């Protein structure tokens, strides 16, 4: 397994993260357990800030909190000066509770309710990213009723094909997100907005998908978006000031992944944008990106206890662990691949070819299909790496499993940041009435 962030092998061949022994964490907090390597997140943030910077325009990094959201990460993001991208009333409620600076909030979503739009306006979120014309009309009506003027970005779909999993592509001509910039009416709609009393069109947004390895797709997107800005300016006279290119930067999970080199890709995105702004004399003042996975993905590790071993009639060997698709649905949903180690056997020869099976009642609940590990016993702890993004955020109580705890570690210190659910939490909304 590739060691990431502050993961180290100590002198006893055991895995530590943030200078804390992972076996000790499993013992203290129980398993399954999500560990968050704060030092890794901080270094990712600082890399994003230094690589995505410009002397010509303002740059902003917005953390896509759908990857992993709780009060702790929102505070960390706020302290580090990033913006945040959220989706719902639930997300906004959390931001309000922890007093996140609302001007740095971007509200996304392709089916925003009236309640969510009203809440966003009342809280003063920085930008509402408008997905479709029905939503635009809804925002205008709410602004008219309550005397607001909303600062919006229009989400457009640049039609860039990517080679990620089909569920992670968002910019096909048939995708559900945004308004295709090849649709006939898009320029006239934008023109109407320039004199709208209820919304202020600040700029455009796009997001081409997630876990994208191809650098060329990102550069192509920048080109298309800048071309479109130039077309808007030429055809309507409107000078947009902001462009948001979304997120989607791939990370390393397992051998098949070839993530982009952010140290060269991010400066290349900035240079491409600067070059076009100057060449076409555009009025753009700010460019934005919205990474989620690339900030938190490799900072997360999940610890599981091996509960049972089995060799099937056909000879396949399984390790059965105490979590699975309830805490990590990604293998079942996207055929995601992961690497793992036995936390106290890093230097033991990997002689066993096994599958790591989750405990849910689904044949598809296999966390790792095929991996070489050292010989193991029941009770051993295994660590699956790169589970920081879209794991806790997508976890469920399937099969009555409590959501695991989340512990942050850094420089030899640890801190519980989300408690493990208790059994009574699992059915807490159950009214448990007699049948009718
Ligand atoms: N901006 C927008 C508008 C998005 O929809 C997303 C992700 C991002 C930014 C951040 O993308 P990232 O940098 O994290 O790739 N559950 C899937 C991923 C879904 C991505 C949803 N949108 C998974 O587990 O792979």
CSV table of C-alpha atoms and ligand atoms in Angstrom, one decimal:
chain,number,residue,atom,x,y,z
A,1,UNK,CA,0.0,0.0,0.0
A,2,UNK,CA,1.2,3.5,-0.8
A,3,UNK,CA,1.7,5.4,2.4
A,4,UNK,CA,0.0,8.8,2.2
A,5,UNK,CA,0.1,12.0,4.2
A,6,UNK,CA,1.7,11.4,7.6
A,7,UNK,CA,1.3,7.6,7.4
A,8,UNK,CA,4.5,5.9,8.6
A,9,UNK,CA,5.7,2.4,9.4
A,10,UNK,CA,7.2,2.5,12.9
A,11,UNK,CA,10.2,0.4,14.0
A,12,UNK,CA,7.8,-2.5,15.0
A,13,UNK,CA,6.3,-2.6,11.5
A,14,UNK,CA,3.1,-1.0,12.7
A,15,UNK,CA,1.1,1.8,10.9
A,16,UNK,CA,1.0,5.2,12.5
A,17,UNK,CA,-0.9,8.3,11.2
A,18,UNK,CA,-0.1,11.7,12.6
A,19,UNK,CA,2.4,10.0,14.9
A,20,UNK,CA,-0.4,7.9,16.5
A,21,UNK,CA,-0.4,4.2,16.5
A,22,UNK,CA,-3.5,3.0,14.6
A,23,UNK,CA,-3.8,-0.2,16.6
A,24,UNK,CA,-4.1,1.9,19.7
A,25,UNK,CA,-6.8,4.1,18.0
A,26,UNK,CA,-8.8,1.0,17.1
A,27,UNK,CA,-8.6,-0.3,20.7
A,28,UNK,CA,-9.6,3.1,22.1
A,29,UNK,CA,-12.4,4.1,19.8
A,30,UNK,CA,-13.5,0.7,18.4
A,31,UNK,CA,-14.0,-0.3,14.7
A,32,UNK,CA,-14.9,0.5,12.1
A,33,UNK,CA,-13.2,3.8,12.6
A,34,UNK,CA,-12.5,6.7,10.2
A,35,UNK,CA,-9.2,8.4,10.9
A,36,UNK,CA,-8.6,11.9,9.5
A,37,UNK,CA,-5.0,13.0,9.0
A,38,UNK,CA,-5.2,16.7,9.6
A,39,UNK,CA,-1.6,17.4,8.6
A,40,UNK,CA,-2.4,15.8,5.2
A,41,UNK,CA,-5.4,18.1,4.7
A,42,UNK,CA,-3.5,21.1,5.7
A,43,UNK,CA,-0.7,20.3,3.3
A,44,UNK,CA,-3.2,19.7,0.5
A,45,UNK,CA,-4.8,23.0,1.2
A,46,UNK,CA,-1.5,24.9,1.2
A,47,UNK,CA,-0.5,23.2,-2.1
A,48,UNK,CA,-3.8,24.2,-3.7
A,49,UNK,CA,-3.3,27.8,-2.6
A,50,UNK,CA,0.2,28.1,-3.8
A,51,UNK,CA,-0.4,26.3,-7.2
A,52,UNK,CA,-3.7,28.0,-8.0
A,53,UNK,CA,-2.6,31.6,-7.7
A,54,UNK,CA,-2.3,34.5,-10.1
A,55,UNK,CA,-1.0,38.0,-10.3
A,56,UNK,CA,-3.6,39.0,-12.8
A,57,UNK,CA,-6.9,37.9,-11.2
A,58,UNK,CA,-8.1,36.9,-7.8
A,59,UNK,CA,-8.1,33.1,-7.2
A,60,UNK,CA,-10.3,31.2,-4.8
A,61,UNK,CA,-10.3,27.6,-3.6
A,62,UNK,CA,-13.7,26.4,-2.6
A,63,UNK,CA,-13.9,23.1,-0.6
A,64,UNK,CA,-16.6,20.8,-2.0
A,65,UNK,CA,-18.0,19.7,1.3
A,66,UNK,CA,-20.1,16.9,-0.2
A,67,UNK,CA,-16.8,14.9,0.0
A,68,UNK,CA,-16.8,15.0,3.8
A,69,UNK,CA,-18.8,17.4,6.0
A,70,UNK,CA,-18.9,17.8,9.8
A,71,UNK,CA,-18.4,20.8,12.1
A,72,UNK,CA,-14.7,20.0,12.5
A,73,UNK,CA,-13.8,20.0,8.7
A,74,UNK,CA,-15.9,23.2,8.2
A,75,UNK,CA,-13.9,24.9,10.9
A,76,UNK,CA,-10.6,23.7,9.5
A,77,UNK,CA,-11.7,25.0,6.1
A,78,UNK,CA,-12.8,28.3,7.5
A,79,UNK,CA,-9.5,28.8,9.4
A,80,UNK,CA,-7.5,28.0,6.3
A,81,UNK,CA,-9.4,30.7,4.4
A,82,UNK,CA,-11.2,28.6,1.8
A,83,UNK,CA,-14.7,29.0,0.5
A,84,UNK,CA,-17.1,26.1,0.9
A,85,UNK,CA,-19.6,24.5,-1.5
A,86,UNK,CA,-22.8,23.1,0.0
A,87,UNK,CA,-26.0,21.5,-1.2
A,88,UNK,CA,-28.9,21.7,1.1
A,89,UNK,CA,-30.6,23.2,4.1
A,90,UNK,CA,-28.9,20.6,6.3
A,91,UNK,CA,-25.5,21.7,5.1
A,92,UNK,CA,-26.3,25.4,5.6
A,93,UNK,CA,-27.7,24.7,9.0
A,94,UNK,CA,-24.3,23.2,10.0
A,95,UNK,CA,-22.5,26.2,8.6
A,96,UNK,CA,-24.7,28.6,10.5
A,97,UNK,CA,-24.1,26.6,13.7
A,98,UNK,CA,-20.4,26.9,13.4
A,99,UNK,CA,-20.5,30.5,12.2
A,100,UNK,CA,-18.8,29.8,8.9
A,101,UNK,CA,-18.3,33.2,7.0
A,102,UNK,CA,-21.4,33.1,4.8
A,103,UNK,CA,-19.9,35.3,2.1
A,104,UNK,CA,-17.6,32.4,1.3
A,105,UNK,CA,-20.4,29.9,0.8
A,106,UNK,CA,-21.5,28.6,-2.6
A,107,UNK,CA,-24.9,26.9,-2.7
A,108,UNK,CA,-25.2,24.2,-5.3
A,109,UNK,CA,-27.9,21.7,-6.2
A,110,UNK,CA,-30.1,20.9,-9.2
A,111,UNK,CA,-33.4,20.8,-7.3
A,112,UNK,CA,-33.2,23.5,-4.7
A,113,UNK,CA,-36.4,24.0,-2.7
A,114,UNK,CA,-38.1,27.3,-1.9
A,115,UNK,CA,-37.0,26.7,1.7
A,116,UNK,CA,-33.4,26.2,0.7
A,117,UNK,CA,-33.3,29.3,-1.5
A,118,UNK,CA,-35.0,31.4,1.2
A,119,UNK,CA,-32.5,30.1,3.8
A,120,UNK,CA,-29.5,30.9,1.6
A,121,UNK,CA,-30.7,34.5,1.0
A,122,UNK,CA,-31.5,35.1,4.7
A,123,UNK,CA,-28.1,33.7,5.7
A,124,UNK,CA,-26.4,35.8,3.1
A,125,UNK,CA,-24.6,33.0,1.3
A,126,UNK,CA,-22.0,34.4,-1.2
A,127,UNK,CA,-23.2,32.8,-4.4
A,128,UNK,CA,-26.2,30.7,-5.4
A,129,UNK,CA,-25.1,28.5,-8.3
A,130,UNK,CA,-28.1,28.3,-10.5
A,131,UNK,CA,-28.6,24.9,-12.3
A,132,UNK,CA,-31.7,25.5,-14.4
A,133,UNK,CA,-34.2,28.1,-15.6
A,134,UNK,CA,-37.0,26.9,-13.3
A,135,UNK,CA,-34.7,27.5,-10.3
A,136,UNK,CA,-33.8,30.9,-11.7
A,137,UNK,CA,-37.5,31.9,-11.8
A,138,UNK,CA,-38.0,30.6,-8.3
A,139,UNK,CA,-35.1,32.7,-7.0
A,140,UNK,CA,-36.4,35.8,-8.7
A,141,UNK,CA,-39.9,35.3,-7.2
A,142,UNK,CA,-38.4,34.8,-3.7
A,143,UNK,CA,-36.2,37.9,-4.1
A,144,UNK,CA,-39.3,39.9,-5.3
A,145,UNK,CA,-41.3,38.8,-2.3
A,146,UNK,CA,-38.7,39.3,0.4
A,147,UNK,CA,-36.7,42.2,-1.2
A,148,UNK,CA,-33.4,40.5,-1.9
A,149,UNK,CA,-31.1,40.6,-4.8
A,150,UNK,CA,-29.2,37.3,-5.2
A,151,UNK,CA,-25.6,37.0,-6.4
A,152,UNK,CA,-25.6,34.1,-8.8
A,153,UNK,CA,-23.4,32.0,-11.0
A,154,UNK,CA,-25.1,30.2,-13.9
A,155,UNK,CA,-24.0,26.6,-14.1
A,156,UNK,CA,-23.3,25.7,-17.7
A,157,UNK,CA,-22.4,22.4,-19.2
A,158,UNK,CA,-19.4,22.7,-21.4
A,159,UNK,CA,-19.9,19.2,-22.9
A,160,UNK,CA,-16.5,17.8,-22.1
A,161,UNK,CA,-16.3,14.0,-22.2
A,162,UNK,CA,-14.2,12.4,-19.5
A,163,UNK,CA,-13.1,8.8,-19.0
A,164,UNK,CA,-14.1,8.5,-15.4
A,165,UNK,CA,-16.9,6.1,-14.1
A,166,UNK,CA,-20.2,6.9,-15.9
A,167,UNK,CA,-21.9,7.9,-12.6
A,168,UNK,CA,-19.1,10.5,-12.0
A,169,UNK,CA,-19.4,12.2,-15.4
A,170,UNK,CA,-21.4,15.5,-15.3
A,171,UNK,CA,-20.7,17.3,-18.6
A,172,UNK,CA,-22.2,15.0,-21.2
A,173,UNK,CA,-24.8,16.6,-23.5
A,174,UNK,CA,-27.3,14.4,-21.7
A,175,UNK,CA,-26.2,15.2,-18.1
A,176,UNK,CA,-28.7,16.4,-15.6
A,177,UNK,CA,-26.5,19.3,-14.4
A,178,UNK,CA,-26.4,22.8,-15.7
A,179,UNK,CA,-27.5,24.4,-18.9
A,180,UNK,CA,-25.7,23.3,-22.0
A,181,UNK,CA,-23.8,26.2,-23.5
A,182,UNK,CA,-24.6,24.9,-26.9
A,183,UNK,CA,-28.4,25.4,-26.4
A,184,UNK,CA,-29.8,28.2,-28.7
A,185,UNK,CA,-31.5,30.3,-26.0
A,186,UNK,CA,-28.5,30.5,-23.6
A,187,UNK,CA,-27.2,33.8,-24.8
A,188,UNK,CA,-30.5,35.5,-24.8
A,189,UNK,CA,-31.2,34.2,-21.3
A,190,UNK,CA,-27.9,35.7,-20.1
A,191,UNK,CA,-28.7,39.0,-21.8
A,192,UNK,CA,-32.0,39.2,-20.0
A,193,UNK,CA,-30.2,38.7,-16.7
A,194,UNK,CA,-28.0,41.7,-17.2
A,195,UNK,CA,-30.8,44.0,-16.3
A,196,UNK,CA,-32.6,41.8,-13.8
A,197,UNK,CA,-33.7,43.6,-10.6
A,198,UNK,CA,-33.7,40.4,-8.6
A,199,UNK,CA,-30.5,38.6,-9.5
A,200,UNK,CA,-26.9,39.8,-10.1
A,201,UNK,CA,-25.2,37.5,-12.6
A,202,UNK,CA,-21.6,37.4,-11.4
A,203,UNK,CA,-20.3,34.7,-13.7
A,204,UNK,CA,-20.5,31.1,-14.8
A,205,UNK,CA,-19.8,27.8,-13.2
A,206,UNK,CA,-19.0,24.3,-14.6
A,207,UNK,CA,-17.9,21.0,-13.2
A,208,UNK,CA,-17.0,18.2,-15.6
A,209,UNK,CA,-17.1,15.3,-13.3
A,210,UNK,CA,-15.1,13.6,-10.5
A,211,UNK,CA,-12.0,11.4,-10.1
A,212,UNK,CA,-10.7,12.7,-13.5
A,213,UNK,CA,-7.2,11.7,-14.4
A,214,UNK,CA,-6.9,13.5,-17.7
A,215,UNK,CA,-5.2,16.9,-17.4
A,216,UNK,CA,-6.3,17.7,-21.0
A,217,UNK,CA,-9.9,17.6,-20.0
A,218,UNK,CA,-9.4,20.3,-17.4
A,219,UNK,CA,-7.5,22.6,-19.8
A,220,UNK,CA,-10.1,22.0,-22.5
A,221,UNK,CA,-12.8,23.1,-20.1
A,222,UNK,CA,-10.9,26.3,-19.3
A,223,UNK,CA,-10.6,27.0,-23.0
A,224,UNK,CA,-14.3,26.4,-23.7
A,225,UNK,CA,-15.4,28.5,-20.7
A,226,UNK,CA,-13.2,31.4,-21.7
A,227,UNK,CA,-14.3,31.2,-25.3
A,228,UNK,CA,-17.9,31.3,-24.1
A,229,UNK,CA,-17.2,34.4,-21.9
A,230,UNK,CA,-15.7,36.1,-25.0
A,231,UNK,CA,-18.8,35.2,-27.0
A,232,UNK,CA,-21.1,36.5,-24.3
A,233,UNK,CA,-19.1,39.8,-24.2
A,234,UNK,CA,-19.2,40.1,-28.0
A,235,UNK,CA,-22.9,39.2,-28.5
A,236,UNK,CA,-24.4,40.8,-25.4
A,237,UNK,CA,-21.9,43.4,-24.2
A,238,UNK,CA,-22.0,41.7,-20.7
A,239,UNK,CA,-18.7,41.5,-18.9
A,240,UNK,CA,-18.8,38.7,-16.5
A,241,UNK,CA,-16.4,38.9,-13.5
A,242,UNK,CA,-16.1,35.3,-12.2
A,243,UNK,CA,-15.5,31.9,-13.6
A,244,UNK,CA,-15.7,28.7,-11.5
A,245,UNK,CA,-14.2,25.6,-13.1
A,246,UNK,CA,-15.5,23.1,-10.5
A,247,UNK,CA,-13.6,20.2,-9.0
A,248,UNK,CA,-12.9,16.7,-10.0
A,249,UNK,CA,-9.2,16.2,-9.5
A,250,UNK,CA,-8.4,12.5,-9.2
A,251,UNK,CA,-6.5,11.0,-6.4
A,252,UNK,CA,-4.5,7.8,-6.0
A,253,UNK,CA,-6.6,4.9,-4.7
A,254,UNK,CA,-4.9,1.9,-6.2
A,255,UNK,CA,-2.5,0.9,-9.0
A,256,UNK,CA,-4.8,1.7,-12.0
A,257,UNK,CA,-5.0,5.4,-10.9
A,258,UNK,CA,-2.9,8.0,-12.6
A,259,UNK,CA,-3.9,11.2,-11.0
A,260,UNK,CA,-2.9,14.5,-12.5
A,261,UNK,CA,0.2,16.3,-11.2
A,262,UNK,CA,-1.5,19.2,-9.4
A,263,UNK,CA,1.8,21.1,-9.2
A,264,UNK,CA,1.8,21.5,-12.9
A,265,UNK,CA,-1.9,21.2,-13.7
A,266,UNK,CA,-3.1,24.0,-11.4
A,267,UNK,CA,-0.6,26.6,-12.7
A,268,UNK,CA,-1.4,25.5,-16.2
A,269,UNK,CA,-5.1,26.2,-15.6
A,270,UNK,CA,-4.3,29.6,-14.2
A,271,UNK,CA,-1.9,30.4,-17.1
A,272,UNK,CA,-4.5,29.3,-19.7
A,273,UNK,CA,-7.1,31.5,-18.1
A,274,UNK,CA,-4.8,34.5,-17.8
A,275,UNK,CA,-3.6,34.2,-21.4
A,276,UNK,CA,-7.2,34.2,-22.7
A,277,UNK,CA,-8.3,37.0,-20.4
A,278,UNK,CA,-5.5,39.2,-21.7
A,279,UNK,CA,-5.8,38.1,-25.4
A,280,UNK,CA,-9.6,38.7,-25.5
A,281,UNK,CA,-9.6,41.7,-23.2
A,282,UNK,CA,-12.1,40.0,-20.9
A,283,UNK,CA,-13.5,41.7,-17.7
A,284,UNK,CA,-12.9,38.6,-15.5
A,285,UNK,CA,-11.6,39.4,-12.1
A,286,UNK,CA,-11.8,36.1,-10.3
A,287,UNK,CA,-11.3,32.4,-11.1
A,288,UNK,CA,-12.4,29.6,-8.8
A,289,UNK,CA,-11.9,25.8,-8.4
A,290,UNK,CA,-13.9,23.5,-6.1
A,291,UNK,CA,-11.9,20.4,-5.1
A,292,UNK,CA,-13.4,18.0,-2.6
A,293,UNK,CA,-11.7,14.6,-3.0
A,294,UNK,CA,-8.3,16.0,-3.7
A,295,UNK,CA,-8.4,17.8,-0.3
A,296,UNK,CA,-9.7,15.1,2.0
A,297,UNK,CA,-9.6,11.8,0.1
A,298,UNK,CA,-6.1,10.6,0.9
A,299,UNK,CA,-6.3,12.1,4.4
A,300,UNK,CA,-8.9,9.4,5.4
A,301,UNK,CA,-8.2,5.9,6.5
A,302,UNK,CA,-10.7,3.3,7.7
A,303,UNK,CA,-9.8,0.7,10.3
A,304,UNK,CA,-11.8,-2.5,10.4
A,305,UNK,CA,-11.5,-5.6,12.6
A,306,UNK,CA,-11.4,-9.0,10.9
A,307,UNK,CA,-14.3,-11.0,12.3
A,308,UNK,CA,-14.0,-14.2,10.3
A,309,UNK,CA,-12.1,-16.0,7.6
A,310,UNK,CA,-13.6,-18.3,4.9
A,311,UNK,CA,-12.3,-20.3,2.0
A,312,UNK,CA,-15.0,-21.1,-0.5
A,313,UNK,CA,-15.6,-24.4,-2.3
A,314,UNK,CA,-14.0,-22.8,-5.4
A,315,UNK,CA,-10.9,-21.8,-3.3
A,316,UNK,CA,-11.6,-18.0,-2.9
A,317,UNK,CA,-10.4,-16.7,0.4
A,318,UNK,CA,-12.4,-14.1,2.2
A,319,UNK,CA,-11.6,-11.9,5.2
A,320,UNK,CA,-14.9,-10.7,6.7
A,321,UNK,CA,-14.6,-7.3,8.4
A,322,UNK,CA,-16.9,-5.5,10.8
A,323,UNK,CA,-17.9,-2.7,8.3
A,324,UNK,CA,-18.6,-2.6,4.6
A,325,UNK,CA,-20.9,-0.8,2.2
A,326,UNK,CA,-22.7,1.0,5.0
A,327,UNK,CA,-19.5,2.9,5.7
A,328,UNK,CA,-18.0,2.8,2.2
A,329,UNK,CA,-20.5,2.2,-0.6
A,330,UNK,CA,-18.0,3.2,-3.3
A,331,UNK,CA,-16.8,-0.3,-4.4
A,332,UNK,CA,-20.5,-1.4,-4.8
A,333,UNK,CA,-21.5,1.9,-6.6
A,334,UNK,CA,-18.5,2.7,-8.7
A,335,UNK,CA,-16.4,-0.4,-8.8
A,336,UNK,CA,-13.9,1.6,-6.7
A,337,UNK,CA,-10.6,0.0,-5.8
A,338,UNK,CA,-8.6,0.4,-2.6
A,339,UNK,CA,-5.4,-0.6,-1.0
A,340,UNK,CA,-5.0,-2.0,2.5
A,341,UNK,CA,-2.6,-3.2,5.1
A,342,UNK,CA,-2.8,-5.2,8.3
A,343,UNK,CA,-1.9,-2.4,10.8
A,344,UNK,CA,0.7,-4.3,12.9
A,345,UNK,CA,2.2,-6.4,10.0
A,346,UNK,CA,3.6,-3.9,7.6
A,347,UNK,CA,6.9,-5.7,7.3
A,348,UNK,CA,5.4,-9.3,7.2
A,349,UNK,CA,5.5,-10.9,3.7
A,350,UNK,CA,2.2,-10.7,1.8
A,351,UNK,CA,1.6,-14.3,1.0
A,352,UNK,CA,-2.2,-14.6,1.1
A,353,UNK,CA,-4.4,-13.6,-1.9
A,354,UNK,CA,-7.7,-12.6,-0.4
A,355,UNK,CA,-10.9,-10.6,-0.9
A,356,UNK,CA,-12.0,-8.2,1.9
A,357,UNK,CA,-15.7,-8.7,2.4
A,358,UNK,CA,-18.0,-6.3,4.2
A,359,UNK,CA,-20.6,-7.5,6.6
A,360,UNK,CA,-23.7,-6.3,4.8
A,361,UNK,CA,-26.2,-8.8,3.3
A,362,UNK,CA,-25.2,-8.2,-0.3
A,363,UNK,CA,-23.0,-10.2,-2.5
A,364,UNK,CA,-21.7,-6.8,-3.9
A,365,UNK,CA,-20.5,-5.8,-0.5
A,366,UNK,CA,-16.8,-6.5,-1.2
A,367,UNK,CA,-14.5,-3.7,-0.1
A,368,UNK,CA,-11.5,-5.1,-2.0
A,369,UNK,CA,-11.9,-7.9,-4.6
A,370,UNK,CA,-8.3,-9.0,-4.7
A,371,UNK,CA,-5.3,-8.1,-2.5
A,372,UNK,CA,-2.2,-9.7,-1.2
A,373,UNK,CA,-1.9,-9.5,2.6
A,374,UNK,CA,0.2,-11.3,5.2
A,375,UNK,CA,-1.5,-14.2,7.0
A,376,UNK,CA,-4.1,-12.9,9.4
A,377,UNK,CA,-6.2,-14.0,12.4
A,378,UNK,CA,-9.6,-13.0,13.6
A,379,UNK,CA,-9.3,-9.8,15.6
A,380,UNK,CA,-6.5,-8.3,13.4
A,381,UNK,CA,-7.0,-4.7,12.3
A,382,UNK,CA,-6.8,-3.8,8.7
A,383,UNK,CA,-6.5,-0.2,7.4
A,384,UNK,CA,-8.0,0.8,4.0
A,385,UNK,CA,-6.4,3.9,2.7
A,386,UNK,CA,-7.9,6.9,0.9
A,387,UNK,CA,-11.4,6.8,2.4
A,388,UNK,CA,-11.5,10.5,3.3
A,389,UNK,CA,-13.9,11.5,0.5
A,390,UNK,CA,-17.4,10.2,-0.1
A,391,UNK,CA,-17.2,7.6,2.6
A,392,UNK,CA,-18.5,9.1,5.9
A,393,UNK,CA,-20.5,11.5,3.7
A,394,UNK,CA,-22.3,8.6,1.9
A,395,UNK,CA,-22.5,6.2,4.9
A,396,UNK,CA,-25.8,4.7,5.9
A,397,UNK,CA,-27.5,2.7,8.6
A,398,UNK,CA,-28.0,-0.2,6.2
A,399,UNK,CA,-28.5,-3.5,8.0
A,400,UNK,CA,-28.8,-1.6,11.2
A,401,UNK,CA,-25.2,-0.6,11.4
A,402,UNK,CA,-24.3,2.5,13.4
A,403,UNK,CA,-22.3,5.1,11.5
A,404,UNK,CA,-18.6,4.8,12.7
A,405,UNK,CA,-16.8,7.5,14.7
A,406,UNK,CA,-14.3,9.9,13.1
A,407,UNK,CA,-11.1,10.7,14.9
A,408,UNK,CA,-8.7,13.4,13.7
A,409,UNK,CA,-5.0,13.0,14.3
A,410,UNK,CA,-2.0,15.4,14.1
A,411,UNK,CA,1.5,15.6,15.5
A,412,UNK,CA,0.9,12.9,18.2
A,413,UNK,CA,-2.5,14.3,19.2
A,414,UNK,CA,-5.9,12.8,18.5
A,415,UNK,CA,-9.4,14.2,18.8
A,416,UNK,CA,-12.8,12.6,18.4
A,417,UNK,CA,-14.7,14.8,15.8
A,418,UNK,CA,-17.8,12.7,15.2
A,419,UNK,CA,-19.1,10.2,17.7
A,420,UNK,CA,-20.0,6.6,16.8
A,421,UNK,CA,-23.8,6.3,16.6
A,422,UNK,CA,-25.3,4.5,19.5
A,423,UNK,CA,-27.8,1.7,18.9
A,424,UNK,CA,-30.7,4.0,20.0
A,425,UNK,CA,-29.6,6.5,17.2
A,426,UNK,CA,-30.2,4.1,14.4
A,427,UNK,CA,-34.0,3.9,14.8
A,428,UNK,CA,-34.4,7.3,16.5
A,429,UNK,CA,-36.9,8.5,13.8
A,430,UNK,CA,-38.9,5.3,14.0
A,431,UNK,CA,-42.4,6.1,15.2
A,432,UNK,CA,-42.9,2.4,15.9
A,433,UNK,CA,-46.7,2.5,15.8
A,434,UNK,CA,-49.0,-0.4,15.8
A,435,UNK,CA,-50.0,-1.4,12.3
A,436,UNK,CA,-53.2,0.3,10.9
B,1,LIG,N1,-18.2,20.9,-7.6
B,1,LIG,C1,-19.4,20.3,-7.9
B,1,LIG,C2,-20.4,21.1,-8.5
B,1,LIG,C3,-19.6,18.9,-7.7
B,1,LIG,O1,-20.7,18.3,-8.1
B,1,LIG,C4,-18.5,18.1,-7.1
B,1,LIG,C5,-18.7,16.7,-6.9
B,1,LIG,C6,-17.3,18.8,-6.8
B,1,LIG,C7,-17.2,20.2,-7.0
B,1,LIG,C8,-16.2,18.1,-6.2
B,1,LIG,O2,-15.7,17.1,-6.9
B,1,LIG,P1,-14.4,16.3,-6.5
B,1,LIG,O3,-13.2,17.3,-6.4
B,1,LIG,O4,-14.6,15.8,-5.1
B,1,LIG,O5,-14.2,15.3,-7.4
B,1,LIG,N2,-19.8,10.1,-4.8
B,1,LIG,C9,-18.8,10.1,-5.8
B,1,LIG,C10,-18.4,11.5,-6.2
B,1,LIG,C11,-19.5,12.4,-6.5
B,1,LIG,C12,-19.0,13.8,-6.9
B,1,LIG,C13,-20.2,14.8,-6.7
B,1,LIG,N3,-19.8,16.1,-7.1
B,1,LIG,C14,-17.6,9.2,-5.4
B,1,LIG,O6,-17.6,8.6,-4.4
B,1,LIG,O7,-16.7,9.1,-6.2
